[in-house]
Short mmCIF file of N, CA and C in Angstrom, two decimals:
data_model
loop_
_atom_site.label_atom_id
_atom_site.label_comp_id
_atom_site.label_asym_id
_atom_site.label_seq_id
_atom_site.Cartn_x
_atom_site.Cartn_y
_atom_site.Cartn_z
N MET A 1 118.24 -160.61 59.40
CA MET A 1 116.98 -160.84 57.99
C MET A 1 118.58 -161.46 57.32
N ASN A 2 117.44 -162.35 56.27
CA ASN A 2 118.24 -163.33 55.39
C ASN A 2 117.79 -162.60 54.01
N GLN A 3 118.59 -163.38 53.14
CA GLN A 3 118.76 -162.88 51.89
C GLN A 3 117.40 -162.00 51.10
N ASN A 4 116.24 -162.68 51.44
CA ASN A 4 115.30 -162.79 50.75
C ASN A 4 114.58 -161.82 51.32
N GLY A 5 115.15 -160.80 51.94
CA GLY A 5 113.73 -159.42 52.82
C GLY A 5 113.67 -159.99 53.91
N PRO A 6 113.14 -159.09 54.80
CA PRO A 6 112.40 -159.28 55.65
C PRO A 6 111.44 -160.54 55.95
N ALA A 7 111.62 -161.27 57.26
CA ALA A 7 110.26 -162.16 57.28
C ALA A 7 110.25 -163.67 56.04
N GLY A 8 111.95 -163.71 55.44
CA GLY A 8 111.67 -164.62 54.14
C GLY A 8 110.82 -164.01 53.27
N LEU A 9 110.27 -162.79 53.45
CA LEU A 9 109.92 -162.20 52.16
C LEU A 9 110.38 -162.33 50.71
N VAL A 10 109.68 -162.50 49.95
CA VAL A 10 110.96 -162.34 48.41
C VAL A 10 110.27 -161.11 47.54
N PRO A 11 111.47 -160.55 47.27
CA PRO A 11 110.61 -158.93 46.76
C PRO A 11 109.82 -159.50 46.03
N PHE A 12 109.15 -158.72 44.30
CA PHE A 12 108.20 -158.49 43.82
C PHE A 12 108.11 -157.58 43.04
N ALA A 13 108.30 -157.90 42.06
CA ALA A 13 107.86 -156.78 40.66
C ALA A 13 107.11 -156.16 39.57
N LEU A 14 106.55 -155.66 38.61
CA LEU A 14 105.49 -156.51 37.79
C LEU A 14 105.43 -155.30 37.55
N ASP A 15 105.83 -154.70 35.57
CA ASP A 15 105.99 -154.05 34.76
C ASP A 15 104.32 -154.14 34.24
N LEU A 16 104.29 -153.64 33.91
CA LEU A 16 102.50 -153.37 33.28
C LEU A 16 102.79 -153.03 32.24
N THR A 17 104.60 -151.74 31.87
CA THR A 17 103.69 -151.01 30.67
C THR A 17 103.36 -151.56 29.51
N ALA A 18 104.02 -152.89 29.34
CA ALA A 18 103.55 -153.39 27.79
C ALA A 18 101.43 -153.80 27.66
N ASP A 19 101.31 -154.05 28.85
CA ASP A 19 99.77 -154.30 28.94
C ASP A 19 99.15 -152.74 29.08
N GLU A 20 99.60 -152.09 29.51
CA GLU A 20 98.72 -150.59 29.00
C GLU A 20 98.79 -150.60 28.05
N VAL A 21 99.84 -150.20 27.01
CA VAL A 21 100.27 -149.95 25.68
C VAL A 21 98.93 -150.90 25.16
N ARG A 22 99.07 -151.71 25.72
CA ARG A 22 97.98 -152.81 24.88
C ARG A 22 96.76 -152.79 25.22
N ARG A 23 96.58 -151.80 26.43
CA ARG A 23 95.01 -151.65 26.57
C ARG A 23 94.55 -150.23 25.73
N ARG A 24 95.58 -149.18 25.89
CA ARG A 24 95.27 -147.85 25.11
C ARG A 24 94.94 -148.43 23.65
N ALA A 25 95.32 -149.35 23.43
CA ALA A 25 95.73 -149.97 21.44
C ALA A 25 94.46 -150.36 21.74
N ALA A 26 93.42 -150.88 22.60
CA ALA A 26 92.75 -151.36 22.49
C ALA A 26 90.87 -150.27 22.54
N VAL A 27 91.42 -149.65 23.28
CA VAL A 27 90.39 -148.47 23.50
C VAL A 27 90.52 -147.40 22.50
N LEU A 28 91.10 -147.27 21.78
CA LEU A 28 91.08 -146.47 20.96
C LEU A 28 90.51 -146.92 19.90
N ALA A 29 90.68 -148.43 19.28
CA ALA A 29 90.54 -149.34 18.60
C ALA A 29 88.62 -149.27 18.03
N ALA A 30 88.65 -149.71 19.71
CA ALA A 30 87.14 -149.48 20.18
C ALA A 30 86.30 -148.34 19.79
N LEU A 31 86.90 -146.91 19.77
CA LEU A 31 86.41 -145.99 19.20
C LEU A 31 86.11 -145.23 18.19
N GLY A 32 87.00 -146.64 17.20
CA GLY A 32 86.96 -146.12 15.95
C GLY A 32 87.33 -144.82 15.52
N PRO A 33 87.90 -144.75 13.92
CA PRO A 33 88.08 -144.01 13.21
C PRO A 33 87.05 -142.18 12.92
N ASP A 34 85.91 -142.60 13.35
CA ASP A 34 85.30 -141.66 13.34
C ASP A 34 85.28 -140.71 14.54
N TRP A 35 85.76 -141.17 15.67
CA TRP A 35 85.90 -140.70 16.82
C TRP A 35 86.89 -139.20 16.97
N ASP A 36 85.45 -138.02 17.59
CA ASP A 36 86.27 -136.52 16.79
C ASP A 36 86.40 -135.99 18.90
N PRO A 37 87.37 -136.26 19.42
CA PRO A 37 87.57 -135.39 20.50
C PRO A 37 86.91 -134.46 21.06
N VAL A 38 87.62 -133.44 19.78
CA VAL A 38 86.67 -132.35 20.19
C VAL A 38 84.90 -132.19 19.93
N ALA A 39 84.73 -132.92 19.22
CA ALA A 39 82.87 -132.48 18.84
C ALA A 39 82.94 -132.97 20.35
N VAL A 40 83.71 -134.48 20.39
CA VAL A 40 83.05 -134.43 22.19
C VAL A 40 82.71 -133.59 23.14
N LEU A 41 84.32 -133.21 23.02
CA LEU A 41 84.52 -132.22 24.28
C LEU A 41 82.91 -130.76 23.89
N ARG A 42 82.93 -130.51 22.54
CA ARG A 42 81.67 -129.25 22.60
C ARG A 42 80.26 -129.64 23.00
N GLY A 43 80.53 -130.69 23.04
CA GLY A 43 78.74 -131.37 23.12
C GLY A 43 78.84 -131.81 24.42
N GLU A 44 79.89 -131.90 25.63
CA GLU A 44 79.98 -132.06 27.46
C GLU A 44 79.98 -130.42 27.51
N ASP A 45 80.35 -129.64 26.85
CA ASP A 45 80.45 -128.02 27.41
C ASP A 45 78.70 -127.98 27.13
N ALA A 46 77.74 -128.08 25.87
CA ALA A 46 76.36 -128.04 25.66
C ALA A 46 75.93 -128.46 26.99
N ALA A 47 75.80 -130.13 27.07
CA ALA A 47 75.10 -129.86 27.74
C ALA A 47 75.55 -129.64 29.16
N TYR A 48 76.38 -129.41 29.92
CA TYR A 48 77.02 -128.49 30.66
C TYR A 48 75.87 -127.17 31.31
N ALA A 49 76.01 -126.79 29.90
CA ALA A 49 75.54 -125.46 29.78
C ALA A 49 74.13 -125.46 30.14
N LEU A 50 73.39 -126.64 29.67
CA LEU A 50 72.18 -127.10 29.21
C LEU A 50 71.80 -127.41 30.63
N LEU A 51 71.87 -128.39 31.47
CA LEU A 51 72.12 -128.84 32.87
C LEU A 51 71.70 -127.59 33.72
N TYR A 52 72.52 -126.29 33.48
CA TYR A 52 72.52 -125.52 35.12
C TYR A 52 71.99 -124.07 33.92
N SER A 53 71.22 -124.08 33.05
CA SER A 53 71.33 -122.96 32.13
C SER A 53 69.67 -122.57 32.57
N ASP A 54 68.69 -123.17 33.29
CA ASP A 54 67.49 -122.96 34.18
C ASP A 54 67.28 -122.51 35.59
N LEU A 55 68.04 -122.15 36.53
CA LEU A 55 68.39 -122.12 37.61
C LEU A 55 67.61 -121.28 38.21
N ASP A 56 66.76 -121.47 39.44
CA ASP A 56 66.66 -119.97 40.18
C ASP A 56 67.28 -119.80 40.62
N GLU A 57 66.36 -118.47 41.94
CA GLU A 57 67.56 -117.71 42.46
C GLU A 57 68.13 -118.83 43.46
N GLU A 58 67.32 -119.32 44.37
CA GLU A 58 68.34 -120.45 45.34
C GLU A 58 68.96 -121.25 44.05
N GLN A 59 68.79 -121.37 43.50
CA GLN A 59 69.48 -122.82 42.96
C GLN A 59 70.84 -121.70 42.21
N THR A 60 70.66 -120.63 41.98
CA THR A 60 72.20 -119.97 41.05
C THR A 60 72.70 -119.70 42.35
N ARG A 61 72.27 -119.44 43.33
CA ARG A 61 73.12 -118.75 44.75
C ARG A 61 73.33 -120.38 44.83
N THR A 62 73.44 -121.26 44.95
CA THR A 62 73.94 -122.43 45.46
C THR A 62 75.02 -122.84 44.00
N TYR A 63 75.08 -122.73 43.82
CA TYR A 63 75.68 -123.31 42.30
C TYR A 63 76.93 -122.45 42.33
N ASP A 64 76.35 -120.94 42.48
CA ASP A 64 77.62 -120.25 43.26
C ASP A 64 78.74 -120.47 43.79
N MET A 65 78.55 -120.96 45.17
CA MET A 65 78.78 -120.92 45.84
C MET A 65 79.69 -122.19 46.21
N LEU A 66 78.94 -123.38 44.89
CA LEU A 66 79.86 -124.92 45.06
C LEU A 66 80.73 -123.96 44.16
N VAL A 67 81.02 -123.17 43.18
CA VAL A 67 81.68 -123.21 42.05
C VAL A 67 82.83 -122.54 42.46
N ALA A 68 82.41 -121.43 44.05
CA ALA A 68 83.34 -120.96 44.82
C ALA A 68 84.11 -121.99 45.74
N ALA A 69 83.63 -122.68 46.10
CA ALA A 69 84.39 -124.32 46.63
C ALA A 69 85.50 -124.78 46.55
N GLY A 70 84.93 -124.62 44.54
CA GLY A 70 86.12 -125.47 43.89
C GLY A 70 85.22 -126.88 43.46
N VAL A 71 84.16 -127.42 44.19
CA VAL A 71 83.30 -128.42 44.05
C VAL A 71 82.68 -128.80 42.13
N LEU A 72 82.87 -127.37 41.47
CA LEU A 72 81.90 -127.14 40.64
C LEU A 72 82.83 -126.02 39.96
N PRO A 73 82.85 -126.44 38.37
CA PRO A 73 84.17 -125.56 37.87
C PRO A 73 83.00 -124.79 37.07
N GLY A 74 83.62 -123.40 37.09
CA GLY A 74 82.62 -122.11 36.14
C GLY A 74 81.83 -122.60 35.05
N ARG A 75 81.19 -121.74 34.49
CA ARG A 75 80.72 -121.85 33.59
C ARG A 75 81.93 -120.99 32.15
#
């Protein structure tokens, strides 16, 4: 093995910290000042409840089975 590593490969490292900070800042800027994460979560909860609100017996059994298996979150 030489000083460059196995088979002459040169070690390489890349720090993406600055790019990640830039990316997160861009996402928050794109969301804008009116973005309300609590309201978004309430809306998602309401949509989820509506999605599973009118299930027949077989669908309810399947839903309960999937919740018990951890595939879907419970209500």
